[in-house]
Amino acid sequence: MAEIILEMRHITKDFSGVKALDDVNLKIKKGEIHALCGENGAGKSTLMNVLSGVYPYGTYTGDIIYKGEKCEFNTIRSSEKKGIVIIHQELALIPALSVAENVFLGNENTTIKGVIDWDETDRKARDVLSTIGMGSEDLSQQVQNLGVGKQQLIEIAKALTKKVELLILDEPTAALNDEESNILLELMLNLKKQGITCIMISHKLNEVSRVADSITVIRDGHTIETIEKTDKAIEEDRIIKGMVGRELTNRYPDRNSKIGEVVFEVKNWMAYSPLDSKRKVINDVSLHVRRGEVVGFAGLMGAGRTELAMSLFGKAYGKNISGTMIKNGEELHLKSIKDAINHKIAYVSEDRKKYGLVLINDLKWNMSLSSLASRFSKHTVIDSNNEIHVTEEYRKKINIKANSIEQIVGSLSGGNQQKVVLAKWMLSEPDVLLLDEPTRGIDVGAKYEIYTVINSLADAGKAVIVISSEMPELLGICDRIYVINEGEIAGELHKNEFSQERIMKIIMNHIGREK
C-alpha cells in the first residue's frame, strides 16, 4: 500500500460566520498527482491556503499531518521549510526583475556577509531551469518579456530551489494555450517520476483525467468523494456528477435562435501595433453580426482575436485604425471607450481582475460602474435607491452567489466575479457585446450558467460576439464562427458546418497560403 505523505483531518474554516470549509478530510499518497475538483467557491483554494500557511494555524480547526507529524503552519515560509510549496493562480513574480532573480526570489544565494552571490545564482538558476526544459533561456532578461507559459515554468523552478516534496498548483494552465498546457502537464509527470507529490486544482477536466492518479471532489465546503484511477482514465462525466451533484448530460443549454437583421457591421478594418506603428496587426477584416445571433471568433493564440475586439471597442487597442463600422445602419466614428459605451457597445475583457473589476469595491459599485451617467444619476447626483434596487435585481437574475450586493468582489469565486462583469455590461443595456474568453478559469457548472446568460442576451435581440480558445465551447454556443489567423478572416462557418477539424483546416490552409 502506498505511503500517505499528507492527511488533513476535519478541517473547518469560517469567513465572517460563513463556513468555507466544513469538516473536510483529505489523504494524499506520496509520489502521486492528486487533483482537487469542484465548482467555483467550493473551497479548493481555501483548503490549500490552510495547508500552506496562508491561513495560519488558529484561524481554522482540524489537523494537518505531514509525513507522520502534526504540523501547525503560521506562514508560507514555515510550510516551505517542510518542503510544501504552493504556486497560486496569480503568479508571484516581479516583472522587472531578471529570470535568475525571480528563480531565487525570497531564497537568495548570499555570502557569509549577506551579499548576493550572482555567479552562484546564475549557475544554480541554469541548473534548475535545465531540469524543466528552459536551460537555454537568457537568465538576464526581464520576466515581463516572457509569455505566461514560461512564467509558469519559472514558478516551478522557484519551487524546485526550495527542495519541494509536495507541490501545490492552483489552476496552473488557466491562462495557457494548448501547447503550453501540454508542456506543463508533461513536466508534472516528470516531477512525479522524481518522487515529487503534486496537488493540482483545475477546472480543465480533460487535463485532470489525463494526469491525475486520484481526484478528490469538494462541493460547498465538504469533501464528497475521492476517485481513484484504475486501468482507464477517470471519465469527465464522472467528475462532473460529483462536482454538481447530478448528471450534466448536456454542457451547453438549448437555444432556439431567432436571428434578425444585421445590427453590427465592420468593413475593411485595419489596425497597427501600438508599439510598432509599421506592424499591421489587423488586416482588412470585414464581418457582420445579426440581431439575436451569437458569433464566435476562433483561432490559435496570437491570431489577433483580442486585438480585433479591443480595436472595435472605442480603439482600446492599436494605432492608425481605419475602416468602416456600422451599427443599426448608422456609420460610427468612435474615438474612445466612452464613445463605444455611449453607442451601446460593450466589451468583457479576458482579464477580469485587471480590466473588468475593481476588486476592493463591492458588487453594487462594480455592477453600476459603466451605467452611472446613463442610468443611475441625474445632473451628476446618483440615485442610490435605484442603484441598489437594480443591482440586487441583476444579482438574483444571473445567480451571483454572494451574501449581498455590499460584499467585496475580491472575496468572490472566479465564476461569480465573471458574472459581476457580465452584469456590469448588461446594466449598460448594450446592443452589441464583445465577450473575450467569458468562461476562462471557471468550473463546468458556472460555465453552464454563463452560457445561459449569453443565450438570454441573444434572445433579447442583442448581437453577441464570443472569443474563446476552447473550440468545443464555440461549437456548443455559436450560430456562426469566423476563423481568424494572423489578424485576418481566414474563413467563416455556419452552424451546419461546425467541426473542430474544419476550423483547424481553415487555419492551416491560411498559414500555408502564398504570401
Coordinates of N, CA, C and O in Angstrom, one line a residue, residues 18 31 56 66 74 84 89 114 119 128 142 164 215 260 281 285-286 310 329 344 386 399 405 412 414 426 507:
V18 N -19.5 32.5 7.8 CA -19.8 31.7 6.7 C -18.8 30.6 6.6 O -17.6 30.9 6.5
G31 N 4.2 10.7 -4.0 CA 4.6 10.5 -5.4 C 3.4 10.4 -6.4 O 3.6 10.0 -7.5
P56 N -3.1 31.0 8.7 CA -2.2 30.4 9.8 C -3.0 29.5 10.8 O -4.2 29.6 10.9
Y66 N 1.6 15.8 8.2 CA 2.5 15.7 7.1 C 3.7 14.9 7.4 O 4.4 15.1 8.4
N74 N 2.2 28.7 10.4 CA 1.8 30.0 10.7 C 2.1 31.0 9.5 O 1.5 32.1 9.5
I84 N 6.8 21.9 1.5 CA 5.4 22.2 0.8 C 5.5 23.5 0.2 O 5.7 24.6 0.8
Q89 N -2.7 30.8 -8.6 CA -3.1 31.1 -9.9 C -2.5 32.5 -10.4 O -2.1 32.7 -11.6
G114 N 26.1 38.3 3.8 CA 24.8 38.6 3.4 C 24.6 39.3 2.0 O 23.6 39.8 1.7
D119 N 27.2 35.0 -9.3 CA 27.8 33.9 -10.0 C 27.1 32.6 -9.6 O 26.7 31.7 -10.5
V128 N 18.7 24.5 -12.5 CA 17.3 24.1 -12.2 C 16.5 24.4 -13.4 O 15.5 23.6 -13.7
Q142 N 14.3 40.3 -18.5 CA 13.2 40.5 -17.5 C 12.1 39.6 -17.8 O 11.7 39.2 -18.9
V164 N 11.4 21.2 -2.9 CA 10.0 20.8 -2.8 C 9.8 19.3 -2.8 O 10.4 18.6 -3.5
I215 N -8.6 11.8 -7.6 CA -9.3 13.1 -7.7 C -10.2 13.1 -6.4 O -11.0 12.3 -6.2
G260 N -32.3 38.0 -36.5 CA -32.9 39.1 -37.3 C -32.0 39.8 -38.3 O -31.1 39.1 -38.8
V281 N -1.5 44.6 -37.4 CA -2.0 43.5 -36.5 C -3.3 43.0 -37.0 O -3.6 41.8 -37.0
V285 N -10.2 43.3 -42.3 CA -11.3 42.5 -41.7 C -12.6 43.0 -42.0 O -12.9 44.2 -41.8
S286 N -13.5 42.2 -42.5 CA -14.9 42.6 -42.7 C -15.8 41.5 -42.1 O -15.5 40.3 -42.3
M310 N -10.7 44.6 -29.2 CA -10.4 45.8 -28.5 C -10.3 47.0 -29.4 O -10.7 48.1 -29.0
G329 N -27.4 50.5 -39.2 CA -27.5 51.3 -40.4 C -26.8 52.7 -40.3 O -26.7 53.4 -41.3
K344 N -23.7 52.1 -27.1 CA -24.3 50.8 -26.8 C -23.5 49.6 -27.3 O -24.0 48.6 -27.7
N386 N -32.3 53.6 -6.5 CA -32.5 52.9 -7.8 C -31.3 52.0 -8.1 O -31.4 50.8 -8.6
N399 N -27.9 34.9 -10.9 CA -27.5 33.9 -9.8 C -26.0 34.1 -9.4 O -25.2 33.2 -9.3
I405 N -25.2 42.6 -2.1 CA -24.5 43.5 -3.1 C -23.5 44.3 -2.5 O -22.7 45.0 -3.2
L412 N -15.2 37.0 -3.9 CA -16.0 36.1 -4.6 C -15.1 35.0 -5.3 O -14.0 35.3 -5.7
G414 N -14.1 32.9 -8.8 CA -13.9 33.3 -10.1 C -15.1 33.4 -11.0 O -15.3 34.3 -11.7
M426 N -24.4 44.2 -18.8 CA -25.9 44.1 -19.1 C -26.6 45.3 -18.6 O -27.6 45.7 -19.2
I507 N -7.4 27.2 -40.6 CA -6.2 27.8 -40.1 C -5.0 27.4 -40.8 O -4.1 28.2 -41.2

